mmCIF file with all atom_site columns, C-alpha atoms in Angstrom:
data_model
loop_
_atom_site.group_PDB
_atom_site.id
_atom_site.type_symbol
_atom_site.label_atom_id
_atom_site.label_alt_id
_atom_site.label_comp_id
_atom_site.label_asym_id
_atom_site.label_entity_id
_atom_site.label_seq_id
_atom_site.pdbx_PDB_ins_code
_atom_site.Cartn_x
_atom_site.Cartn_y
_atom_site.Cartn_z
_atom_site.occupancy
_atom_site.B_iso_or_equiv
_atom_site.pdbx_formal_charge
_atom_site.auth_seq_id
_atom_site.auth_comp_id
_atom_site.auth_asym_id
_atom_site.auth_atom_id
_atom_site.pdbx_PDB_model_num
ATOM 1  C CA . MET I 1 1  ? -9.427  -21.309 12.473  1.00 0.00 ? 1  MET I CA 1
ATOM 2  C CA . ASP I 1 2  ? -7.918  -23.224 9.575   1.00 0.00 ? 2  ASP I CA 1
ATOM 3  C CA . GLN I 1 3  ? -9.656  -21.184 6.876   1.00 0.00 ? 3  GLN I CA 1
ATOM 4  C CA . VAL I 1 4  ? -8.730  -18.306 4.609   1.00 0.00 ? 4  VAL I CA 1
ATOM 5  C CA . ARG I 1 5  ? -9.786  -15.027 6.228   1.00 0.00 ? 5  ARG I CA 1
ATOM 6  C CA . GLY I 1 6  ? -8.231  -12.597 3.802   1.00 0.00 ? 6  GLY I CA 1
ATOM 7  C CA . ARG I 1 7  ? -5.785  -12.146 0.969   1.00 0.00 ? 7  ARG I CA 1
ATOM 8  C CA . GLU I 1 8  ? -3.107  -9.790  -0.281  1.00 0.00 ? 8  GLU I CA 1
ATOM 9  C CA . HIS I 1 9  ? -1.975  -9.404  -3.859  1.00 0.00 ? 9  HIS I CA 1
ATOM 10 C CA . PHE I 1 10 ? 1.095   -7.323  -4.551  1.00 0.00 ? 10 PHE I CA 1
ATOM 11 C CA . HIS I 1 11 ? 3.427   -6.471  -7.387  1.00 0.00 ? 11 HIS I CA 1
ATOM 12 C CA . VAL I 1 12 ? 6.928   -4.994  -7.397  1.00 0.00 ? 12 VAL I CA 1
ATOM 13 C CA . ASP I 1 13 ? 8.196   -3.034  -10.391 1.00 0.00 ? 13 ASP I CA 1
ATOM 14 C CA . VAL I 1 14 ? 11.970  -2.602  -10.548 1.00 0.00 ? 14 VAL I CA 1
ATOM 15 C CA . HIS I 1 15 ? 12.966  0.334   -12.733 1.00 0.00 ? 15 HIS I CA 1
ATOM 16 C CA . HIS I 1 16 ? 16.168  0.449   -14.795 1.00 0.00 ? 16 HIS I CA 1
ATOM 17 C CA . ASP I 1 17 ? 17.778  2.920   -12.381 1.00 0.00 ? 17 ASP I CA 1
ATOM 18 C CA . GLY I 1 18 ? 17.133  0.672   -9.338  1.00 0.00 ? 18 GLY I CA 1
ATOM 19 C CA . LYS I 1 19 ? 14.064  2.482   -8.016  1.00 0.00 ? 19 LYS I CA 1
ATOM 20 C CA . ARG I 1 20 ? 11.079  0.308   -7.057  1.00 0.00 ? 20 ARG I CA 1
ATOM 21 C CA . THR I 1 21 ? 7.317   0.751   -6.912  1.00 0.00 ? 21 THR I CA 1
ATOM 22 C CA . ILE I 1 22 ? 5.212   -1.684  -4.892  1.00 0.00 ? 22 ILE I CA 1
ATOM 23 C CA . THR I 1 23 ? 1.446   -1.908  -5.320  1.00 0.00 ? 23 THR I CA 1
ATOM 24 C CA . ALA I 1 24 ? -0.727  -3.971  -2.979  1.00 0.00 ? 24 ALA I CA 1
ATOM 25 C CA . HIS I 1 25 ? -4.406  -4.855  -2.669  1.00 0.00 ? 25 HIS I CA 1
ATOM 26 C CA . CYS I 1 26 ? -5.393  -6.343  0.690   1.00 0.00 ? 26 CYS I CA 1
ATOM 27 C CA . GLU I 1 27 ? -8.760  -7.760  1.775   1.00 0.00 ? 27 GLU I CA 1
ATOM 28 C CA . ILE I 1 28 ? -10.040 -9.066  5.094   1.00 0.00 ? 28 ILE I CA 1
ATOM 29 C CA . ALA I 1 29 ? -13.149 -11.138 4.517   1.00 0.00 ? 29 ALA I CA 1
ATOM 30 C CA . ASP I 1 30 ? -14.373 -11.269 8.138   1.00 0.00 ? 30 ASP I CA 1
ATOM 31 C CA . ARG I 1 31 ? -17.026 -8.768  9.176   1.00 0.00 ? 31 ARG I CA 1
ATOM 32 C CA . PRO I 1 32 ? -16.494 -5.941  9.031   1.00 0.00 ? 32 PRO I CA 1
ATOM 33 C CA . SER I 1 33 ? -14.762 -6.491  5.708   1.00 0.00 ? 33 SER I CA 1
ATOM 34 C CA . VAL I 1 34 ? -11.707 -4.333  5.131   1.00 0.00 ? 34 VAL I CA 1
ATOM 35 C CA . MET I 1 35 ? -10.081 -3.389  1.826   1.00 0.00 ? 35 MET I CA 1
ATOM 36 C CA . ARG I 1 36 ? -6.790  -1.512  1.537   1.00 0.00 ? 36 ARG I CA 1
ATOM 37 C CA . ASP I 1 37 ? -5.027  -0.370  -1.632  1.00 0.00 ? 37 ASP I CA 1
ATOM 38 C CA . SER I 1 38 ? -1.534  1.078   -1.491  1.00 0.00 ? 38 SER I CA 1
ATOM 39 C CA . THR I 1 39 ? 1.286   2.219   -3.759  1.00 0.00 ? 39 THR I CA 1
ATOM 40 C CA . TYR I 1 40 ? 4.748   2.736   -2.297  1.00 0.00 ? 40 TYR I CA 1
ATOM 41 C CA . SER I 1 41 ? 7.920   3.914   -4.035  1.00 0.00 ? 41 SER I CA 1
ATOM 42 C CA . ILE I 1 42 ? 11.550  3.711   -2.914  1.00 0.00 ? 42 ILE I CA 1
ATOM 43 C CA . ASP I 1 43 ? 14.746  4.938   -4.498  1.00 0.00 ? 43 ASP I CA 1
ATOM 44 C CA . GLU I 1 44 ? 17.741  2.876   -5.577  1.00 0.00 ? 44 GLU I CA 1
ATOM 45 C CA . ASP I 1 45 ? 19.115  3.005   -1.990  1.00 0.00 ? 45 ASP I CA 1
ATOM 46 C CA . TRP I 1 46 ? 15.783  1.742   -0.565  1.00 0.00 ? 46 TRP I CA 1
ATOM 47 C CA . ASN I 1 47 ? 14.880  5.168   0.875   1.00 0.00 ? 47 ASN I CA 1
ATOM 48 C CA . PRO I 1 48 ? 11.127  5.934   0.824   1.00 0.00 ? 48 PRO I CA 1
ATOM 49 C CA . LYS I 1 49 ? 9.977   8.442   -1.793  1.00 0.00 ? 49 LYS I CA 1
ATOM 50 C CA . ASP I 1 50 ? 6.186   8.435   -1.626  1.00 0.00 ? 50 ASP I CA 1
ATOM 51 C CA . CYS I 1 51 ? 3.187   6.347   -0.634  1.00 0.00 ? 51 CYS I CA 1
ATOM 52 C CA . PHE I 1 52 ? -0.570  6.402   -1.171  1.00 0.00 ? 52 PHE I CA 1
ATOM 53 C CA . VAL I 1 53 ? -3.045  4.362   0.898   1.00 0.00 ? 53 VAL I CA 1
ATOM 54 C CA . ARG I 1 54 ? -6.841  4.064   0.609   1.00 0.00 ? 54 ARG I CA 1
ATOM 55 C CA . LEU I 1 55 ? -9.027  2.238   3.136   1.00 0.00 ? 55 LEU I CA 1
ATOM 56 C CA . SER I 1 56 ? -12.631 0.971   2.956   1.00 0.00 ? 56 SER I CA 1
ATOM 57 C CA . VAL I 1 57 ? -14.607 -0.857  5.638   1.00 0.00 ? 57 VAL I CA 1
ATOM 58 C CA . ASP I 1 58 ? -17.791 -2.714  4.642   1.00 0.00 ? 58 ASP I CA 1
ATOM 59 C CA . ASP I 1 59 ? -17.567 -1.003  1.228   1.00 0.00 ? 59 ASP I CA 1
ATOM 60 C CA . ASP I 1 60 ? -17.633 2.446   2.862   1.00 0.00 ? 60 ASP I CA 1
ATOM 61 C CA . PHE I 1 61 ? -14.715 4.779   2.166   1.00 0.00 ? 61 PHE I CA 1
ATOM 62 C CA . MET I 1 62 ? -12.889 5.448   5.448   1.00 0.00 ? 62 MET I CA 1
ATOM 63 C CA . GLY I 1 63 ? -10.024 7.609   4.255   1.00 0.00 ? 63 GLY I CA 1
ATOM 64 C CA . SER I 1 64 ? -6.839  7.940   2.306   1.00 0.00 ? 64 SER I CA 1
ATOM 65 C CA . GLY I 1 65 ? -3.364  9.250   2.865   1.00 0.00 ? 65 GLY I CA 1
ATOM 66 C CA . CYS I 1 66 ? -0.523  10.487  0.741   1.00 0.00 ? 66 CYS I CA 1
ATOM 67 C CA . PHE I 1 67 ? 3.026   10.586  2.093   1.00 0.00 ? 67 PHE I CA 1
ATOM 68 C CA . GLY I 1 68 ? 6.087   12.195  0.533   1.00 0.00 ? 68 GLY I CA 1
ATOM 69 C CA . PHE I 1 69 ? 9.694   12.016  1.711   1.00 0.00 ? 69 PHE I CA 1
ATOM 70 C CA . GLY I 1 70 ? 12.780  14.090  1.023   1.00 0.00 ? 70 GLY I CA 1
ATOM 71 C CA . ALA I 1 71 ? 16.284  14.308  2.483   1.00 0.00 ? 71 ALA I CA 1
ATOM 72 C CA . ALA I 1 72 ? 15.105  16.333  5.515   1.00 0.00 ? 72 ALA I CA 1
ATOM 73 C CA . LEU I 1 73 ? 11.344  16.333  5.058   1.00 0.00 ? 73 LEU I CA 1
ATOM 74 C CA . ALA I 1 74 ? 8.367   14.065  5.546   1.00 0.00 ? 74 ALA I CA 1
ATOM 75 C CA . ARG I 1 75 ? 4.929   15.232  4.368   1.00 0.00 ? 75 ARG I CA 1
ATOM 76 C CA . CYS I 1 76 ? 1.554   13.620  5.095   1.00 0.00 ? 76 CYS I CA 1
ATOM 77 C CA . ASP I 1 77 ? -1.867  14.576  3.742   1.00 0.00 ? 77 ASP I CA 1
ATOM 78 C CA . THR I 1 78 ? -4.773  12.514  5.081   1.00 0.00 ? 78 THR I CA 1
#
């Protein structure tokens, strides 16, 4: 209680055509420690385009996923 247990740093890039890319680095300091890195892109109408996520627990790689979105399609590779 009343102490920092983790942190998240993120950045949003806004492109000239209105599309956005968000990158985030998240850490949970409690044991087991967790680290997540993600990159997420949306179009000018805020529709999802793609996303990549990588997860580590106690410095061990747990997995990653890549998502892609189209008008009538959602794809996931994990």
